Amino acid sequence: MAFTLEDILLVLLHQQPSTAFDLQSRHQRIVGSRGAVSLPRVLAAVNRLRRTGDLAEDRSPPVSTRLANRTMLSVTEAGRRRQKARLTTVDANSTPDDLVLQGLLALAADRSDFDEFTYQAQLLLRLRQGQLEALHASQVEAARVAYEREILRALVVWLHQLPAQRADDQARGPGVSR
């Protein structure tokens, strides 16, 4: 199952309270220009999350004039549970693109959530690799299977390298393990 905009916003809000404008900007940095969404779509998703009780609005006076007309948003406890479940569950039907997005979102998650995601994703990829190896395909199908093998191989390598991209791992420096 692909991540919805609401799923992505919950993960971004888990990292730090933000305004809808900041969420849109951070979303674009993660998904790139091809997957960017407009501010009205972000605001509609924020309204849906607020109605379901997954986020709260901070209506206190702004700390700066820059934020004067922007409401700060934060995740509620219900939203944290939803966010954690979505981030750590790797769907059996996930595409490589789904796994990449989930991995990028997991980078800033709690260490245990990140570790659970990478573990689950690697299990899924090993299963898929085994399924591809068991196929006896025609020439055309063999070419498609070879392509899929390469995509899976690249994704496995990327997942193994992903922990080095985490901010807490980078702060410890090279050669220091947890």
Short mmCIF file of N, CA and C in Angstrom, two decimals:
data_model
loop_
_atom_site.label_atom_id
_atom_site.label_comp_id
_atom_site.label_asym_id
_atom_site.label_seq_id
_atom_site.Cartn_x
_atom_site.Cartn_y
_atom_site.Cartn_z
N MET A 1 0.85 -1.18 0.00
CA MET A 1 0.00 0.00 0.00
C MET A 1 0.89 1.24 0.00
N ALA A 2 0.60 2.13 -0.89
CA ALA A 2 1.38 3.36 -1.00
C ALA A 2 1.05 4.30 0.16
N PHE A 3 2.02 5.11 0.50
CA PHE A 3 1.81 6.11 1.54
C PHE A 3 0.85 7.17 1.04
N THR A 4 -0.09 7.55 1.87
CA THR A 4 -0.98 8.66 1.53
C THR A 4 -0.30 9.96 1.96
N LEU A 5 -0.82 11.06 1.49
CA LEU A 5 -0.29 12.35 1.92
C LEU A 5 -0.42 12.49 3.43
N GLU A 6 -1.53 12.00 3.99
CA GLU A 6 -1.72 12.07 5.45
C GLU A 6 -0.63 11.29 6.18
N ASP A 7 -0.28 10.09 5.67
CA ASP A 7 0.79 9.30 6.29
C ASP A 7 2.10 10.08 6.30
N ILE A 8 2.41 10.68 5.18
CA ILE A 8 3.67 11.43 5.07
C ILE A 8 3.67 12.62 6.03
N LEU A 9 2.57 13.35 6.08
CA LEU A 9 2.50 14.51 6.97
C LEU A 9 2.63 14.11 8.43
N LEU A 10 2.04 12.99 8.82
CA LEU A 10 2.19 12.52 10.21
C LEU A 10 3.64 12.24 10.54
N VAL A 11 4.36 11.62 9.61
CA VAL A 11 5.78 11.34 9.85
C VAL A 11 6.55 12.65 9.98
N LEU A 12 6.26 13.59 9.09
CA LEU A 12 6.96 14.87 9.15
C LEU A 12 6.64 15.62 10.44
N LEU A 13 5.40 15.54 10.90
CA LEU A 13 5.02 16.21 12.15
C LEU A 13 5.61 15.51 13.36
N HIS A 14 5.82 14.21 13.26
CA HIS A 14 6.45 13.48 14.36
C HIS A 14 7.86 14.01 14.59
N GLN A 15 8.52 14.40 13.51
CA GLN A 15 9.89 14.92 13.62
C GLN A 15 9.91 16.24 14.38
N GLN A 16 8.94 17.11 14.10
CA GLN A 16 8.86 18.40 14.79
C GLN A 16 7.55 19.08 14.43
N PRO A 17 6.96 19.84 15.35
CA PRO A 17 5.76 20.60 15.01
C PRO A 17 6.08 21.57 13.87
N SER A 18 5.12 21.79 13.01
CA SER A 18 5.35 22.62 11.83
C SER A 18 4.07 23.31 11.41
N THR A 19 4.22 24.25 10.51
CA THR A 19 3.06 24.86 9.87
C THR A 19 2.77 24.07 8.59
N ALA A 20 1.59 24.26 8.02
CA ALA A 20 1.25 23.58 6.77
C ALA A 20 2.22 23.99 5.66
N PHE A 21 2.60 25.24 5.65
CA PHE A 21 3.56 25.73 4.65
C PHE A 21 4.90 25.00 4.78
N ASP A 22 5.38 24.84 6.01
CA ASP A 22 6.64 24.11 6.23
C ASP A 22 6.50 22.64 5.84
N LEU A 23 5.34 22.05 6.13
CA LEU A 23 5.10 20.65 5.76
C LEU A 23 5.16 20.48 4.24
N GLN A 24 4.57 21.41 3.51
CA GLN A 24 4.60 21.33 2.06
C GLN A 24 6.03 21.39 1.54
N SER A 25 6.81 22.27 2.12
CA SER A 25 8.21 22.42 1.71
C SER A 25 9.02 21.17 2.02
N ARG A 26 8.85 20.62 3.21
CA ARG A 26 9.58 19.41 3.60
C ARG A 26 9.13 18.21 2.76
N HIS A 27 7.85 18.14 2.47
CA HIS A 27 7.32 17.07 1.61
C HIS A 27 8.01 17.13 0.25
N GLN A 28 8.11 18.32 -0.31
CA GLN A 28 8.74 18.46 -1.63
C GLN A 28 10.21 18.05 -1.59
N ARG A 29 10.92 18.39 -0.51
CA ARG A 29 12.33 17.99 -0.41
C ARG A 29 12.47 16.47 -0.40
N ILE A 30 11.51 15.76 0.16
CA ILE A 30 11.58 14.30 0.22
C ILE A 30 11.18 13.66 -1.10
N VAL A 31 10.07 14.08 -1.67
CA VAL A 31 9.55 13.40 -2.86
C VAL A 31 10.08 14.01 -4.16
N GLY A 32 10.69 15.18 -4.10
CA GLY A 32 11.18 15.83 -5.31
C GLY A 32 10.05 16.54 -6.03
N SER A 33 10.39 17.19 -7.10
CA SER A 33 9.40 18.01 -7.81
C SER A 33 8.31 17.17 -8.47
N ARG A 34 8.62 15.92 -8.86
CA ARG A 34 7.61 15.08 -9.52
C ARG A 34 6.44 14.74 -8.60
N GLY A 35 6.71 14.59 -7.31
CA GLY A 35 5.65 14.20 -6.39
C GLY A 35 5.17 15.33 -5.51
N ALA A 36 5.60 16.55 -5.81
CA ALA A 36 5.24 17.70 -4.98
C ALA A 36 3.73 17.94 -5.00
N VAL A 37 3.22 18.41 -3.89
CA VAL A 37 1.79 18.72 -3.79
C VAL A 37 1.61 20.20 -3.47
N SER A 38 0.45 20.71 -3.82
CA SER A 38 0.15 22.12 -3.60
C SER A 38 -0.21 22.36 -2.14
N LEU A 39 -0.12 23.61 -1.72
CA LEU A 39 -0.50 23.98 -0.36
C LEU A 39 -1.97 23.67 -0.08
N PRO A 40 -2.90 23.91 -1.01
CA PRO A 40 -4.29 23.54 -0.74
C PRO A 40 -4.47 22.04 -0.45
N ARG A 41 -3.72 21.18 -1.15
CA ARG A 41 -3.81 19.73 -0.86
C ARG A 41 -3.27 19.42 0.52
N VAL A 42 -2.19 20.09 0.92
CA VAL A 42 -1.63 19.89 2.26
C VAL A 42 -2.65 20.34 3.30
N LEU A 43 -3.26 21.51 3.08
CA LEU A 43 -4.25 22.01 4.02
C LEU A 43 -5.46 21.07 4.13
N ALA A 44 -5.89 20.50 3.02
CA ALA A 44 -7.01 19.55 3.05
C ALA A 44 -6.62 18.30 3.84
N ALA A 45 -5.40 17.82 3.66
CA ALA A 45 -4.93 16.65 4.41
C ALA A 45 -4.82 16.97 5.90
N VAL A 46 -4.34 18.17 6.22
CA VAL A 46 -4.25 18.61 7.61
C VAL A 46 -5.64 18.64 8.24
N ASN A 47 -6.62 19.13 7.51
CA ASN A 47 -7.99 19.16 8.03
C ASN A 47 -8.52 17.75 8.28
N ARG A 48 -8.22 16.82 7.38
CA ARG A 48 -8.66 15.43 7.58
C ARG A 48 -7.99 14.84 8.82
N LEU A 49 -6.70 15.09 9.00
CA LEU A 49 -5.96 14.58 10.17
C LEU A 49 -6.48 15.20 11.46
N ARG A 50 -6.85 16.46 11.40
CA ARG A 50 -7.39 17.13 12.59
C ARG A 50 -8.74 16.52 12.95
N ARG A 51 -9.59 16.27 11.95
CA ARG A 51 -10.91 15.68 12.21
C ARG A 51 -10.81 14.27 12.78
N THR A 52 -9.79 13.50 12.36
CA THR A 52 -9.63 12.14 12.88
C THR A 52 -8.91 12.12 14.22
N GLY A 53 -8.46 13.28 14.69
CA GLY A 53 -7.80 13.36 15.98
C GLY A 53 -6.32 13.00 15.95
N ASP A 54 -5.72 12.95 14.75
CA ASP A 54 -4.32 12.58 14.63
C ASP A 54 -3.36 13.76 14.76
N LEU A 55 -3.88 14.96 14.66
CA LEU A 55 -3.02 16.13 14.88
C LEU A 55 -3.79 17.22 15.61
N ALA A 56 -3.03 18.08 16.22
CA ALA A 56 -3.61 19.20 16.97
C ALA A 56 -3.02 20.50 16.45
N GLU A 57 -3.80 21.56 16.60
CA GLU A 57 -3.35 22.89 16.20
C GLU A 57 -3.02 23.68 17.45
N ASP A 58 -1.93 24.41 17.39
CA ASP A 58 -1.52 25.28 18.50
C ASP A 58 -1.97 26.70 18.17
N ARG A 59 -2.96 27.16 18.87
CA ARG A 59 -3.54 28.49 18.60
C ARG A 59 -2.94 29.58 19.49
N SER A 60 -1.86 29.27 20.20
CA SER A 60 -1.24 30.28 21.06
C SER A 60 -0.60 31.37 20.20
N PRO A 61 -0.34 32.53 20.78
CA PRO A 61 0.26 33.62 20.00
C PRO A 61 1.59 33.18 19.37
N PRO A 62 1.83 33.60 18.13
CA PRO A 62 3.06 33.20 17.44
C PRO A 62 4.30 33.77 18.12
N VAL A 63 5.40 33.03 17.96
CA VAL A 63 6.66 33.48 18.55
C VAL A 63 7.38 34.48 17.67
N SER A 64 6.95 34.60 16.41
CA SER A 64 7.57 35.58 15.52
C SER A 64 6.51 36.13 14.57
N THR A 65 6.81 37.26 13.97
CA THR A 65 5.88 37.86 13.02
C THR A 65 5.80 37.01 11.74
N ARG A 66 6.84 36.27 11.43
CA ARG A 66 6.84 35.39 10.27
C ARG A 66 5.74 34.35 10.38
N LEU A 67 5.44 33.91 11.62
CA LEU A 67 4.44 32.89 11.84
C LEU A 67 3.08 33.45 12.24
N ALA A 68 2.90 34.75 12.13
CA ALA A 68 1.68 35.40 12.62
C ALA A 68 0.40 34.83 12.02
N ASN A 69 0.42 34.48 10.75
CA ASN A 69 -0.81 33.96 10.14
C ASN A 69 -0.73 32.45 9.89
N ARG A 70 0.17 31.77 10.56
CA ARG A 70 0.34 30.33 10.36
C ARG A 70 0.13 29.59 11.68
N THR A 71 -0.66 28.55 11.62
CA THR A 71 -0.95 27.74 12.79
C THR A 71 0.08 26.62 12.91
N MET A 72 0.64 26.45 14.09
CA MET A 72 1.57 25.35 14.34
C MET A 72 0.77 24.07 14.53
N LEU A 73 1.23 23.00 13.92
CA LEU A 73 0.57 21.70 13.98
C LEU A 73 1.48 20.71 14.68
N SER A 74 0.90 19.80 15.45
CA SER A 74 1.67 18.76 16.10
C SER A 74 0.87 17.46 16.12
N VAL A 75 1.55 16.35 16.29
CA VAL A 75 0.92 15.03 16.29
C VAL A 75 0.36 14.74 17.67
N THR A 76 -0.84 14.18 17.70
CA THR A 76 -1.43 13.72 18.96
C THR A 76 -0.92 12.31 19.26
N GLU A 77 -1.28 11.78 20.40
CA GLU A 77 -0.88 10.41 20.74
C GLU A 77 -1.48 9.42 19.74
N ALA A 78 -2.73 9.63 19.36
CA ALA A 78 -3.36 8.76 18.35
C ALA A 78 -2.60 8.85 17.03
N GLY A 79 -2.19 10.04 16.66
CA GLY A 79 -1.42 10.23 15.44
C GLY A 79 -0.07 9.55 15.51
N ARG A 80 0.56 9.58 16.68
CA ARG A 80 1.86 8.89 16.85
C ARG A 80 1.70 7.38 16.66
N ARG A 81 0.63 6.82 17.21
CA ARG A 81 0.41 5.38 17.04
C ARG A 81 0.18 5.05 15.56
N ARG A 82 -0.62 5.86 14.89
CA ARG A 82 -0.88 5.63 13.46
C ARG A 82 0.41 5.77 12.65
N GLN A 83 1.17 6.80 12.96
CA GLN A 83 2.43 7.06 12.26
C GLN A 83 3.41 5.91 12.46
N LYS A 84 3.55 5.45 13.68
CA LYS A 84 4.48 4.35 13.98
C LYS A 84 4.07 3.08 13.25
N ALA A 85 2.78 2.75 13.30
CA ALA A 85 2.29 1.54 12.64
C ALA A 85 2.53 1.62 11.13
N ARG A 86 2.28 2.77 10.55
CA ARG A 86 2.45 2.92 9.10
C ARG A 86 3.91 2.89 8.69
N LEU A 87 4.76 3.49 9.51
CA LEU A 87 6.18 3.57 9.18
C LEU A 87 6.89 2.23 9.35
N THR A 88 6.49 1.43 10.31
CA THR A 88 7.19 0.18 10.60
C THR A 88 6.59 -1.02 9.88
N THR A 89 5.43 -0.87 9.27
CA THR A 89 4.80 -1.98 8.55
C THR A 89 5.16 -1.90 7.08
N VAL A 90 5.77 -2.96 6.60
CA VAL A 90 6.12 -3.03 5.19
C VAL A 90 5.10 -3.93 4.51
N ASP A 91 4.32 -3.34 3.64
CA ASP A 91 3.26 -4.07 2.95
C ASP A 91 3.85 -5.02 1.92
N ALA A 92 3.31 -6.22 1.84
CA ALA A 92 3.81 -7.22 0.90
C ALA A 92 3.69 -6.76 -0.55
N ASN A 93 2.79 -5.82 -0.82
CA ASN A 93 2.59 -5.33 -2.19
C ASN A 93 3.36 -4.04 -2.47
N SER A 94 4.23 -3.64 -1.56
CA SER A 94 5.00 -2.41 -1.75
C SER A 94 5.86 -2.50 -3.00
N THR A 95 5.86 -1.42 -3.76
CA THR A 95 6.72 -1.34 -4.93
C THR A 95 8.10 -0.84 -4.48
N PRO A 96 9.11 -0.96 -5.33
CA PRO A 96 10.40 -0.36 -4.97
C PRO A 96 10.28 1.13 -4.65
N ASP A 97 9.47 1.87 -5.39
CA ASP A 97 9.28 3.29 -5.11
C ASP A 97 8.65 3.50 -3.74
N ASP A 98 7.68 2.65 -3.38
CA ASP A 98 7.07 2.73 -2.04
C ASP A 98 8.12 2.54 -0.96
N LEU A 99 8.99 1.55 -1.14
CA LEU A 99 10.01 1.25 -0.14
C LEU A 99 11.04 2.38 -0.03
N VAL A 100 11.37 2.99 -1.14
CA VAL A 100 12.30 4.12 -1.10
C VAL A 100 11.68 5.28 -0.31
N LEU A 101 10.44 5.61 -0.61
CA LEU A 101 9.78 6.68 0.14
C LEU A 101 9.69 6.35 1.62
N GLN A 102 9.31 5.12 1.93
CA GLN A 102 9.22 4.72 3.33
C GLN A 102 10.59 4.80 4.00
N GLY A 103 11.64 4.41 3.30
CA GLY A 103 12.99 4.50 3.85
C GLY A 103 13.41 5.95 4.09
N LEU A 104 13.09 6.82 3.15
CA LEU A 104 13.43 8.24 3.33
C LEU A 104 12.70 8.83 4.53
N LEU A 105 11.44 8.46 4.69
CA LEU A 105 10.67 8.94 5.85
C LEU A 105 11.20 8.34 7.14
N ALA A 106 11.63 7.09 7.09
CA ALA A 106 12.13 6.42 8.29
C ALA A 106 13.46 6.99 8.78
N LEU A 107 14.18 7.66 7.90
CA LEU A 107 15.48 8.22 8.29
C LEU A 107 15.39 9.09 9.54
N ALA A 108 14.33 9.86 9.66
CA ALA A 108 14.20 10.78 10.79
C ALA A 108 13.32 10.21 11.91
N ALA A 109 12.91 8.96 11.77
CA ALA A 109 12.06 8.34 12.80
C ALA A 109 12.90 7.91 13.99
N ASP A 110 12.22 7.48 15.04
CA ASP A 110 12.93 6.92 16.20
C ASP A 110 13.80 5.77 15.72
N ARG A 111 14.91 5.56 16.41
CA ARG A 111 15.86 4.51 16.00
C ARG A 111 15.17 3.14 15.92
N SER A 112 14.34 2.81 16.90
CA SER A 112 13.69 1.50 16.89
C SER A 112 12.73 1.37 15.70
N ASP A 113 12.03 2.44 15.36
CA ASP A 113 11.13 2.41 14.20
C ASP A 113 11.93 2.27 12.91
N PHE A 114 13.04 2.97 12.82
CA PHE A 114 13.91 2.87 11.64
C PHE A 114 14.43 1.44 11.50
N ASP A 115 14.91 0.88 12.60
CA ASP A 115 15.44 -0.49 12.56
C ASP A 115 14.36 -1.49 12.17
N GLU A 116 13.15 -1.30 12.69
CA GLU A 116 12.05 -2.21 12.34
C GLU A 116 11.72 -2.11 10.86
N PHE A 117 11.67 -0.89 10.33
CA PHE A 117 11.42 -0.72 8.90
C PHE A 117 12.48 -1.44 8.08
N THR A 118 13.76 -1.19 8.35
CA THR A 118 14.81 -1.79 7.53
C THR A 118 14.78 -3.31 7.62
N TYR A 119 14.51 -3.84 8.80
CA TYR A 119 14.42 -5.29 8.98
C TYR A 119 13.28 -5.86 8.13
N GLN A 120 12.10 -5.26 8.24
CA GLN A 120 10.93 -5.74 7.50
C GLN A 120 11.14 -5.60 5.98
N ALA A 121 11.72 -4.50 5.57
CA ALA A 121 11.96 -4.28 4.13
C ALA A 121 12.95 -5.30 3.58
N GLN A 122 14.01 -5.59 4.34
CA GLN A 122 14.99 -6.56 3.88
C GLN A 122 14.39 -7.97 3.81
N LEU A 123 13.52 -8.30 4.76
CA LEU A 123 12.83 -9.60 4.70
C LEU A 123 11.99 -9.71 3.42
N LEU A 124 11.23 -8.65 3.13
CA LEU A 124 10.40 -8.65 1.94
C LEU A 124 11.25 -8.80 0.68
N LEU A 125 12.34 -8.07 0.63
CA LEU A 125 13.19 -8.12 -0.57
C LEU A 125 13.84 -9.48 -0.75
N ARG A 126 14.27 -10.11 0.36
CA ARG A 126 14.84 -11.46 0.26
C ARG A 126 13.79 -12.45 -0.25
N LEU A 127 12.56 -12.31 0.24
CA LEU A 127 11.47 -13.17 -0.22
C LEU A 127 11.25 -12.98 -1.72
N ARG A 128 11.19 -11.73 -2.16
CA ARG A 128 10.98 -11.47 -3.59
C ARG A 128 12.13 -11.99 -4.44
N GLN A 129 13.37 -11.84 -3.94
CA GLN A 129 14.51 -12.35 -4.69
C GLN A 129 14.41 -13.87 -4.84
N GLY A 130 14.00 -14.55 -3.78
CA GLY A 130 13.83 -16.00 -3.85
C GLY A 130 12.74 -16.39 -4.83
N GLN A 131 11.66 -15.63 -4.86
CA GLN A 131 10.59 -15.91 -5.81
C GLN A 131 11.06 -15.73 -7.25
N LEU A 132 11.88 -14.73 -7.49
CA LEU A 132 12.39 -14.52 -8.85
C LEU A 132 13.33 -15.63 -9.26
N GLU A 133 14.13 -16.11 -8.33
CA GLU A 133 15.07 -17.19 -8.64
C GLU A 133 14.33 -18.47 -9.02
N ALA A 134 13.14 -18.67 -8.47
CA ALA A 134 12.38 -19.90 -8.71
C ALA A 134 11.64 -19.87 -10.05
N LEU A 135 11.59 -18.72 -10.71
CA LEU A 135 10.85 -18.62 -11.96
C LEU A 135 11.61 -19.27 -13.11
N HIS A 136 10.89 -20.02 -13.91
CA HIS A 136 11.43 -20.56 -15.15
C HIS A 136 10.67 -19.85 -16.26
N ALA A 137 11.31 -18.89 -16.87
CA ALA A 137 10.59 -17.99 -17.76
C ALA A 137 11.03 -18.14 -19.21
N SER A 138 10.15 -17.68 -20.09
CA SER A 138 10.48 -17.60 -21.51
C SER A 138 11.53 -16.50 -21.69
N GLN A 139 12.00 -16.32 -22.92
CA GLN A 139 13.03 -15.30 -23.16
C GLN A 139 12.56 -13.92 -22.77
N VAL A 140 11.38 -13.55 -23.16
CA VAL A 140 10.87 -12.22 -22.85
C VAL A 140 10.68 -12.08 -21.34
N GLU A 141 10.07 -13.09 -20.73
CA GLU A 141 9.88 -13.03 -19.29
C GLU A 141 11.22 -13.03 -18.57
N ALA A 142 12.20 -13.76 -19.09
CA ALA A 142 13.53 -13.81 -18.47
C ALA A 142 14.17 -12.42 -18.46
N ALA A 143 13.97 -11.65 -19.51
CA ALA A 143 14.51 -10.29 -19.56
C ALA A 143 13.85 -9.42 -18.50
N ARG A 144 12.53 -9.56 -18.35
CA ARG A 144 11.82 -8.79 -17.32
C ARG A 144 12.27 -9.20 -15.93
N VAL A 145 12.45 -10.50 -15.72
CA VAL A 145 12.90 -11.01 -14.42
C VAL A 145 14.31 -10.51 -14.13
N ALA A 146 15.17 -10.47 -15.13
CA ALA A 146 16.53 -9.96 -14.93
C ALA A 146 16.50 -8.50 -14.50
N TYR A 147 15.62 -7.74 -15.11
CA TYR A 147 15.47 -6.33 -14.73
C TYR A 147 14.99 -6.23 -13.28
N GLU A 148 13.97 -6.99 -12.94
CA GLU A 148 13.45 -6.96 -11.57
C GLU A 148 14.52 -7.38 -10.56
N ARG A 149 15.34 -8.37 -10.92
CA ARG A 149 16.45 -8.78 -10.03
C ARG A 149 17.39 -7.62 -9.76
N GLU A 150 17.72 -6.88 -10.79
CA GLU A 150 18.64 -5.75 -10.63
C GLU A 150 18.04 -4.65 -9.77
N ILE A 151 16.75 -4.38 -9.96
CA ILE A 151 16.07 -3.38 -9.12
C ILE A 151 16.11 -3.82 -7.67
N LEU A 152 15.78 -5.08 -7.41
CA LEU A 152 15.79 -5.60 -6.03
C LEU A 152 17.21 -5.57 -5.45
N ARG A 153 18.20 -5.95 -6.26
CA ARG A 153 19.58 -5.93 -5.78
C ARG A 153 19.99 -4.52 -5.39
N ALA A 154 19.66 -3.55 -6.24
CA ALA A 154 20.00 -2.15 -5.94
C ALA A 154 19.28 -1.68 -4.68
N LEU A 155 18.05 -2.08 -4.50
CA LEU A 155 17.28 -1.69 -3.32
C LEU A 155 17.86 -2.31 -2.06
N VAL A 156 18.31 -3.55 -2.14
CA VAL A 156 18.94 -4.20 -0.99
C VAL A 156 20.22 -3.46 -0.60
N VAL A 157 21.03 -3.11 -1.59
CA VAL A 157 22.26 -2.36 -1.32
C VAL A 157 21.92 -1.02 -0.67
N TRP A 158 20.93 -0.33 -1.23
CA TRP A 158 20.52 0.97 -0.69
C TRP A 158 20.06 0.83 0.76
N LEU A 159 19.27 -0.20 1.06
CA LEU A 159 18.80 -0.40 2.43
C LEU A 159 19.95 -0.67 3.39
N HIS A 160 20.95 -1.39 2.93
CA HIS A 160 22.12 -1.66 3.78
C HIS A 160 22.92 -0.38 4.04
N GLN A 161 22.90 0.55 3.10
CA GLN A 161 23.63 1.80 3.25
C GLN A 161 22.81 2.87 3.97
N LEU A 162 21.52 2.69 4.05
CA LEU A 162 20.63 3.70 4.62
C LEU A 162 20.97 4.08 6.06
N PRO A 163 21.33 3.15 6.94
CA PRO A 163 21.64 3.56 8.33
C PRO A 163 22.74 4.61 8.42
N ALA A 164 23.66 4.62 7.49
CA ALA A 164 24.75 5.61 7.50
C ALA A 164 24.22 7.02 7.21
N GLN A 165 23.01 7.12 6.68
CA GLN A 165 22.42 8.42 6.37
C GLN A 165 21.69 9.05 7.54
N ARG A 166 21.47 8.27 8.60
CA ARG A 166 20.74 8.79 9.76
C ARG A 166 21.57 9.83 10.48
N ALA A 167 20.92 10.89 10.93
CA ALA A 167 21.61 11.98 11.62
C ALA A 167 22.28 11.49 12.89
N ASP A 168 21.62 10.59 13.67
CA ASP A 168 22.23 10.12 14.92
C ASP A 168 23.44 9.25 14.64
N ASP A 169 23.46 8.52 13.52
CA ASP A 169 24.63 7.72 13.16
C ASP A 169 25.77 8.60 12.69
N GLN A 170 25.44 9.67 11.95
CA GLN A 170 26.48 10.58 11.46
C GLN A 170 27.11 11.36 12.61
N ALA A 171 26.32 11.69 13.64
CA ALA A 171 26.83 12.48 14.76
C ALA A 171 27.88 11.72 15.56
N ARG A 172 27.77 10.39 15.57
CA ARG A 172 28.73 9.58 16.33
C ARG A 172 30.07 9.50 15.64
N GLY A 173 30.08 9.70 14.33
CA GLY A 173 31.33 9.66 13.60
C GLY A 173 31.63 8.27 13.08
N PRO A 174 32.62 8.17 12.18
CA PRO A 174 32.96 6.87 11.59
C PRO A 174 33.61 5.94 12.61
N GLY A 175 33.32 4.67 12.46
CA GLY A 175 33.97 3.67 13.30
C GLY A 175 33.39 3.55 14.69
N VAL A 176 32.41 4.33 15.03
CA VAL A 176 31.82 4.26 16.36
C VAL A 176 30.50 3.53 16.23
N SER A 177 30.33 2.46 16.94
CA SER A 177 29.07 1.72 16.84
C SER A 177 28.27 1.87 18.10
N ARG A 178 27.03 1.60 17.99
CA ARG A 178 26.10 1.74 19.09
C ARG A 178 26.09 0.54 19.97
#
